[in-house]
Amino acid sequence: MKGILDFSYMIQSVPTIAKGIPISISIAVIAFGFGIMIGLIGALVKIYRIPFLKEITNVYVSFIRGTPLLVQIFLSYYGIPLAIRHINEQFGTEWNISFIPAIYFIYVAFALNAGAYLTETIRAAIMAVDRGQLEASYSVGMTTYQSMRQIILPQALKVGLPNIGNHFIAMLKDTSLAFAASVPEIMGMAKIIAGRTSRFFEVYIVAALLYWLICIVLERLLAVLERRLRRNERGVKHD
Amino acid sequence: MIEIKNLHKYFENHHVLKGLDLTVSQGETVAVIGPSGSGKSTLLRCMNLLEIPSTGELRLDEIHINARHISKTDLLSIRKNTAMVFQNYNLFANKTAAENIAEALITVRKMNKRIAMDIAQQMLKKVGLENKADHYPSGLSGGQQQRVAIGRALVLNPRVVLFDEPTSALDPELVQEVLQVIRNAAQEHVTMVIVTHELDFARDVADRIIFMDDGKIVEQNSAAEFFINPRQERTIKFLEKFKQQNMYYI
């Protein structure tokens, strides 16, 4: 009697589904990189209570946190082409919408999504650094930029790394939503071959294992990074 | 030379400094004493513009500032020419002892990193911590941290070093090592303004004592005269309380 699972089919399907790995990782890495920049700007806007920008940031964070990522992906996928067409009509430019790969809309949606969550995470991390650190750097003549760069942000990174790492892992798993914009990442590839053979369960188990494997590697990397950043808690510098 | 004229500071509606005038000459050590809440620390923090005075004037040699309009350049040049030692040390937690001292030389003075680290090493020797160069603040005792902090201030050769209760957070047995470092600096004629509760130390190290109460300077005199012949009623009361406190220790 045949078992529930067709193991040889599962193993066969791995190379095809694994083709989606670079795309999943590229979405997570690129979007997260921009997300960190957005988050840092958003955090500083909120901390320094910059008028007008602060209100915009609040609305942005509230909207992103209050709407599902899947909806944001659709808004980006259908909204950006509309916006570009509008700009073309208004300013006589001739940007061709159909040449933009779908993955760019995914980058935008994911970067904006990560940026909103990271705004709060980075803000909390910066606020967690003792105020005396900033005063001390001011007292030796450093500018706000120099203090941030040399003293505050390195310490905030140490405080915020576990949270930022969690966001990254969560985002990597969320890249599975990109198939909604027909981007062939892990989940997209799985759907394609499952559709051909109707062996949905086997294919999705393989997809699940691949996500899990990537996340295990990420967890290890984060632990190493965290240990490196925490070395100044051990009292003595070892080069 | 530092000159403060008619300095006022409000926190919301709370009038903390009520029209202060103060001059500190080059090479002079001035101790500021007084009860808690008298505005000593605020005065000190106004001198390097960590607090922006509400009204009044501040002069540091050729840099002249009116509290009503302080430009970014003025603010930075005041801070680059002063240094502060904090009650809670405030060493940069992500930097070693040597890096703490070298940081401003590298970042602010744009000094070559290796030269700055050499200078930092010499400064550590001066404060008696040459073997702690690679220790992070978390690996140092309170007294050691404060000595590094003093080194961080002195290495900049500032026009004045401001001490904000430098020994208040220390265990009693660690106070002396910090006071000794400050004493050495006084002997080298570093201009210093020291807010302190250590009256014996103030008498010992300072050229002049300032007594503050309720946001005003009540009395100032040479260290010798101040303790022997206090003139104001308020000063006499304060000193008597201190003497009584000390009797408990004996």
mmCIF file of C-alpha atoms in Angstrom, chain A residues 14-237:
data_model
loop_
_atom_site.group_PDB
_atom_site.id
_atom_site.type_symbol
_atom_site.label_atom_id
_atom_site.label_comp_id
_atom_site.label_asym_id
_atom_site.label_seq_id
_atom_site.Cartn_x
_atom_site.Cartn_y
_atom_site.Cartn_z
ATOM 1 C CA VAL A 14 12.827 20.357 -4.413
ATOM 2 C CA PRO A 15 15.104 21.783 -7.170
ATOM 3 C CA THR A 16 12.177 23.486 -8.890
ATOM 4 C CA ILE A 17 10.745 25.008 -5.727
ATOM 5 C CA ALA A 18 14.249 25.979 -4.579
ATOM 6 C CA LYS A 19 14.492 28.210 -7.668
ATOM 7 C CA GLY A 20 12.218 30.537 -5.735
ATOM 8 C CA ILE A 21 14.691 30.899 -2.844
ATOM 9 C CA PRO A 22 16.847 33.644 -4.398
ATOM 10 C CA ILE A 23 13.715 35.625 -5.239
ATOM 11 C CA SER A 24 12.269 35.263 -1.747
ATOM 12 C CA ILE A 25 15.567 36.310 -0.209
ATOM 13 C CA SER A 26 16.021 39.202 -2.633
ATOM 14 C CA ILE A 27 12.562 40.556 -1.754
ATOM 15 C CA ALA A 28 13.307 40.310 1.963
ATOM 16 C CA VAL A 29 16.819 41.790 1.748
ATOM 17 C CA ILE A 30 16.089 44.646 -0.661
ATOM 18 C CA ALA A 31 12.796 45.627 0.948
ATOM 19 C CA PHE A 32 14.275 45.367 4.422
ATOM 20 C CA GLY A 33 17.262 47.519 3.439
ATOM 21 C CA PHE A 34 14.977 50.298 2.249
ATOM 22 C CA GLY A 35 12.702 49.604 5.211
ATOM 23 C CA ILE A 36 15.569 50.283 7.620
ATOM 24 C CA MET A 37 16.279 53.601 5.911
ATOM 25 C CA ILE A 38 12.597 54.558 6.063
ATOM 26 C CA GLY A 39 12.409 53.367 9.658
ATOM 27 C CA LEU A 40 15.460 55.360 10.706
ATOM 28 C CA ILE A 41 14.088 58.514 9.129
ATOM 29 C CA GLY A 42 10.645 57.886 10.633
ATOM 30 C CA ALA A 43 12.157 57.242 14.071
ATOM 31 C CA LEU A 44 14.209 60.462 13.981
ATOM 32 C CA VAL A 45 11.197 62.450 12.748
ATOM 33 C CA LYS A 46 9.200 61.156 15.700
ATOM 34 C CA ILE A 47 11.961 61.602 18.274
ATOM 35 C CA TYR A 48 12.754 65.161 17.185
ATOM 36 C CA ARG A 49 9.040 65.887 16.738
ATOM 37 C CA ILE A 50 9.574 67.549 13.386
ATOM 38 C CA PRO A 51 6.369 69.435 12.621
ATOM 39 C CA PHE A 52 4.310 68.286 9.625
ATOM 40 C CA LEU A 53 6.629 65.302 8.909
ATOM 41 C CA LYS A 54 5.685 63.907 12.299
ATOM 42 C CA GLU A 55 1.974 63.901 11.392
ATOM 43 C CA ILE A 56 2.702 62.261 8.031
ATOM 44 C CA THR A 57 4.788 59.579 9.765
ATOM 45 C CA ASN A 58 2.022 58.879 12.265
ATOM 46 C CA VAL A 59 -0.584 58.429 9.544
ATOM 47 C CA TYR A 60 1.804 56.254 7.511
ATOM 48 C CA VAL A 61 2.625 53.963 10.441
ATOM 49 C CA SER A 62 -1.014 53.735 11.475
ATOM 50 C CA PHE A 63 -2.169 52.887 7.933
ATOM 51 C CA ILE A 64 0.467 50.215 7.344
ATOM 52 C CA ARG A 65 -0.077 48.605 10.707
ATOM 53 C CA GLY A 66 -3.825 48.774 10.302
ATOM 54 C CA THR A 67 -4.094 47.129 6.880
ATOM 55 C CA PRO A 68 -3.123 43.603 5.757
ATOM 56 C CA LEU A 69 0.085 43.204 3.809
ATOM 57 C CA LEU A 70 -1.799 41.389 1.071
ATOM 58 C CA VAL A 71 -3.998 44.451 0.563
ATOM 59 C CA GLN A 72 -0.894 46.667 0.493
ATOM 60 C CA ILE A 73 0.603 44.443 -2.202
ATOM 61 C CA PHE A 74 -2.506 44.838 -4.358
ATOM 62 C CA LEU A 75 -2.579 48.574 -3.747
ATOM 63 C CA SER A 76 1.036 48.807 -4.891
ATOM 64 C CA TYR A 77 0.532 46.421 -7.834
ATOM 65 C CA TYR A 78 -2.489 48.225 -9.215
ATOM 66 C CA GLY A 79 -1.868 51.697 -7.783
ATOM 67 C CA ILE A 80 1.659 52.446 -8.985
ATOM 68 C CA PRO A 81 0.863 51.833 -12.711
ATOM 69 C CA LEU A 82 -2.135 54.135 -12.351
ATOM 70 C CA ALA A 83 0.044 56.772 -10.714
ATOM 71 C CA ILE A 84 2.666 56.506 -13.453
ATOM 72 C CA ARG A 85 0.029 56.766 -16.168
ATOM 73 C CA HIS A 86 -1.340 59.851 -14.443
ATOM 74 C CA ILE A 87 2.130 61.399 -14.312
ATOM 75 C CA ASN A 88 2.640 60.606 -18.000
ATOM 76 C CA GLU A 89 -0.591 62.385 -18.878
ATOM 77 C CA GLN A 90 0.107 65.356 -16.640
ATOM 78 C CA PHE A 91 3.745 66.015 -17.466
ATOM 79 C CA GLY A 92 4.073 64.507 -20.929
ATOM 80 C CA THR A 93 6.612 61.917 -19.795
ATOM 81 C CA GLU A 94 6.690 58.537 -21.501
ATOM 82 C CA TRP A 95 7.499 55.975 -18.861
ATOM 83 C CA ASN A 96 6.418 52.575 -20.047
ATOM 84 C CA ILE A 97 4.483 50.795 -17.350
ATOM 85 C CA SER A 98 4.428 47.375 -18.973
ATOM 86 C CA PHE A 99 8.219 47.098 -18.855
ATOM 87 C CA ILE A 100 8.306 47.313 -15.063
ATOM 88 C CA PRO A 101 8.634 43.769 -13.642
ATOM 89 C CA ALA A 102 5.999 42.849 -11.054
ATOM 90 C CA ILE A 103 8.696 42.305 -8.454
ATOM 91 C CA TYR A 104 9.334 46.082 -8.281
ATOM 92 C CA PHE A 105 5.808 46.646 -6.981
ATOM 93 C CA ILE A 106 6.511 43.950 -4.422
ATOM 94 C CA TYR A 107 9.724 45.720 -3.362
ATOM 95 C CA VAL A 108 7.773 48.936 -2.861
ATOM 96 C CA ALA A 109 4.976 47.298 -0.868
ATOM 97 C CA PHE A 110 7.358 45.316 1.336
ATOM 98 C CA ALA A 111 9.739 48.238 1.899
ATOM 99 C CA LEU A 112 6.887 50.508 2.975
ATOM 100 C CA ASN A 113 5.529 47.767 5.192
ATOM 101 C CA ALA A 114 8.872 47.082 6.856
ATOM 102 C CA GLY A 115 9.549 50.827 7.178
ATOM 103 C CA ALA A 116 6.424 51.362 9.262
ATOM 104 C CA TYR A 117 7.176 48.595 11.741
ATOM 105 C CA LEU A 118 10.847 49.517 11.888
ATOM 106 C CA THR A 119 9.964 53.157 12.588
ATOM 107 C CA GLU A 120 8.529 52.054 15.912
ATOM 108 C CA THR A 121 11.234 49.482 16.627
ATOM 109 C CA ILE A 122 14.105 51.856 15.879
ATOM 110 C CA ARG A 123 12.443 54.688 17.778
ATOM 111 C CA ALA A 124 12.110 52.486 20.853
ATOM 112 C CA ALA A 125 15.734 51.336 20.526
ATOM 113 C CA ILE A 126 17.064 54.894 20.294
ATOM 114 C CA MET A 127 14.920 55.978 23.236
ATOM 115 C CA ALA A 128 16.320 53.087 25.263
ATOM 116 C CA VAL A 129 19.840 54.555 25.075
ATOM 117 C CA ASP A 130 20.540 56.561 28.213
ATOM 118 C CA ARG A 131 20.106 60.296 27.663
ATOM 119 C CA GLY A 132 23.436 60.884 29.391
ATOM 120 C CA GLN A 133 25.195 59.358 26.364
ATOM 121 C CA LEU A 134 23.888 62.136 24.141
ATOM 122 C CA GLU A 135 24.739 64.811 26.717
ATOM 123 C CA ALA A 136 28.249 63.434 27.059
ATOM 124 C CA SER A 137 28.798 63.558 23.305
ATOM 125 C CA TYR A 138 27.425 67.104 23.158
ATOM 126 C CA SER A 139 29.702 68.089 26.037
ATOM 127 C CA VAL A 140 32.824 67.219 24.041
ATOM 128 C CA GLY A 141 31.633 69.252 21.068
ATOM 129 C CA MET A 142 30.069 66.593 18.865
ATOM 130 C CA THR A 143 27.208 67.552 16.564
ATOM 131 C CA THR A 144 23.896 65.709 16.695
ATOM 132 C CA TYR A 145 24.865 63.783 13.558
ATOM 133 C CA GLN A 146 28.243 62.769 15.014
ATOM 134 C CA SER A 147 26.649 61.702 18.307
ATOM 135 C CA MET A 148 24.055 59.617 16.496
ATOM 136 C CA ARG A 149 26.600 57.992 14.222
ATOM 137 C CA GLN A 150 29.331 57.272 16.776
ATOM 138 C CA ILE A 151 27.506 56.805 20.060
ATOM 139 C CA ILE A 152 23.722 56.530 19.982
ATOM 140 C CA LEU A 153 22.976 54.368 16.932
ATOM 141 C CA PRO A 154 25.613 51.697 17.690
ATOM 142 C CA GLN A 155 24.095 51.320 21.147
ATOM 143 C CA ALA A 156 20.542 51.431 19.798
ATOM 144 C CA LEU A 157 21.422 48.705 17.304
ATOM 145 C CA LYS A 158 22.493 46.468 20.146
ATOM 146 C CA VAL A 159 19.223 47.073 21.988
ATOM 147 C CA GLY A 160 17.087 46.755 18.877
ATOM 148 C CA LEU A 161 18.768 43.845 17.110
ATOM 149 C CA PRO A 162 16.567 41.059 18.526
ATOM 150 C CA ASN A 163 13.430 42.935 17.459
ATOM 151 C CA ILE A 164 14.839 43.943 14.092
ATOM 152 C CA GLY A 165 15.881 40.320 13.534
ATOM 153 C CA ASN A 166 12.373 39.134 14.342
ATOM 154 C CA HIS A 167 10.963 41.583 11.816
ATOM 155 C CA PHE A 168 13.346 40.281 9.195
ATOM 156 C CA ILE A 169 12.390 36.660 9.793
ATOM 157 C CA ALA A 170 8.698 37.569 9.746
ATOM 158 C CA MET A 171 9.220 39.491 6.517
ATOM 159 C CA LEU A 172 11.015 36.586 4.898
ATOM 160 C CA LYS A 173 8.008 34.396 5.566
ATOM 161 C CA ASP A 174 5.656 37.124 4.360
ATOM 162 C CA THR A 175 7.402 37.078 0.982
ATOM 163 C CA SER A 176 5.140 34.072 0.306
ATOM 164 C CA LEU A 177 2.409 36.668 -0.326
ATOM 165 C CA ALA A 178 4.299 37.907 -3.366
ATOM 166 C CA PHE A 179 2.815 35.085 -5.430
ATOM 167 C CA ALA A 180 -0.358 37.192 -5.385
ATOM 168 C CA ALA A 181 1.439 39.496 -7.796
ATOM 169 C CA SER A 182 2.564 36.408 -9.761
ATOM 170 C CA VAL A 183 6.158 36.654 -8.600
ATOM 171 C CA PRO A 184 7.768 33.203 -8.735
ATOM 172 C CA GLU A 185 9.240 33.040 -5.251
ATOM 173 C CA ILE A 186 9.167 29.831 -3.179
ATOM 174 C CA MET A 187 5.411 29.793 -2.764
ATOM 175 C CA GLY A 188 4.855 30.891 -6.358
ATOM 176 C CA MET A 189 7.009 28.037 -7.680
ATOM 177 C CA ALA A 190 5.239 25.576 -5.384
ATOM 178 C CA LYS A 191 1.855 26.654 -6.697
ATOM 179 C CA ILE A 192 3.002 26.327 -10.287
ATOM 180 C CA ILE A 193 4.185 22.735 -10.001
ATOM 181 C CA ALA A 194 1.367 21.735 -7.657
ATOM 182 C CA GLY A 195 -1.073 22.930 -10.281
ATOM 183 C CA ARG A 196 0.583 20.661 -12.828
ATOM 184 C CA THR A 197 0.487 17.464 -10.753
ATOM 185 C CA SER A 198 -2.249 18.177 -8.203
ATOM 186 C CA ARG A 199 0.062 16.932 -5.425
ATOM 187 C CA PHE A 200 -0.594 20.019 -3.305
ATOM 188 C CA PHE A 201 0.222 18.556 0.084
ATOM 189 C CA GLU A 202 3.654 17.221 -0.852
ATOM 190 C CA VAL A 203 4.630 20.431 -2.600
ATOM 191 C CA TYR A 204 3.564 22.659 0.270
ATOM 192 C CA ILE A 205 5.435 20.495 2.771
ATOM 193 C CA VAL A 206 8.564 21.029 0.701
ATOM 194 C CA ALA A 207 7.871 24.766 0.622
ATOM 195 C CA ALA A 208 7.356 24.807 4.388
ATOM 196 C CA LEU A 209 10.621 22.944 4.971
ATOM 197 C CA LEU A 210 12.501 25.371 2.737
ATOM 198 C CA TYR A 211 11.138 28.401 4.634
ATOM 199 C CA TRP A 212 11.987 26.713 7.891
ATOM 200 C CA LEU A 213 15.524 25.929 6.748
ATOM 201 C CA ILE A 214 16.158 29.531 5.696
ATOM 202 C CA CYS A 215 14.816 30.791 9.008
ATOM 203 C CA ILE A 216 17.021 28.408 10.996
ATOM 204 C CA VAL A 217 20.064 29.733 9.153
ATOM 205 C CA LEU A 218 18.871 33.306 9.822
ATOM 206 C CA GLU A 219 18.384 32.607 13.521
ATOM 207 C CA ARG A 220 21.953 31.307 13.735
ATOM 208 C CA LEU A 221 23.304 34.351 11.920
ATOM 209 C CA LEU A 222 21.397 36.684 14.214
ATOM 210 C CA ALA A 223 22.694 34.931 17.303
ATOM 211 C CA VAL A 224 26.276 35.360 16.060
ATOM 212 C CA LEU A 225 25.652 39.029 15.241
ATOM 213 C CA GLU A 226 24.098 39.634 18.628
ATOM 214 C CA ARG A 227 27.031 38.040 20.398
ATOM 215 C CA ARG A 228 29.441 40.227 18.460
ATOM 216 C CA LEU A 229 27.519 43.374 19.339
ATOM 217 C CA ARG A 230 27.336 42.447 22.993
ATOM 218 C CA ARG A 231 31.040 41.966 23.416
ATOM 219 C CA ASN A 232 31.391 45.320 25.212
ATOM 220 C CA GLU A 233 29.309 43.869 28.015
ATOM 221 C CA ARG A 234 32.067 41.450 28.794
ATOM 222 C CA GLY A 235 34.248 44.283 30.020
ATOM 223 C CA VAL A 236 37.408 43.926 27.941
ATOM 224 C CA LYS A 237 37.992 44.360 24.217
#
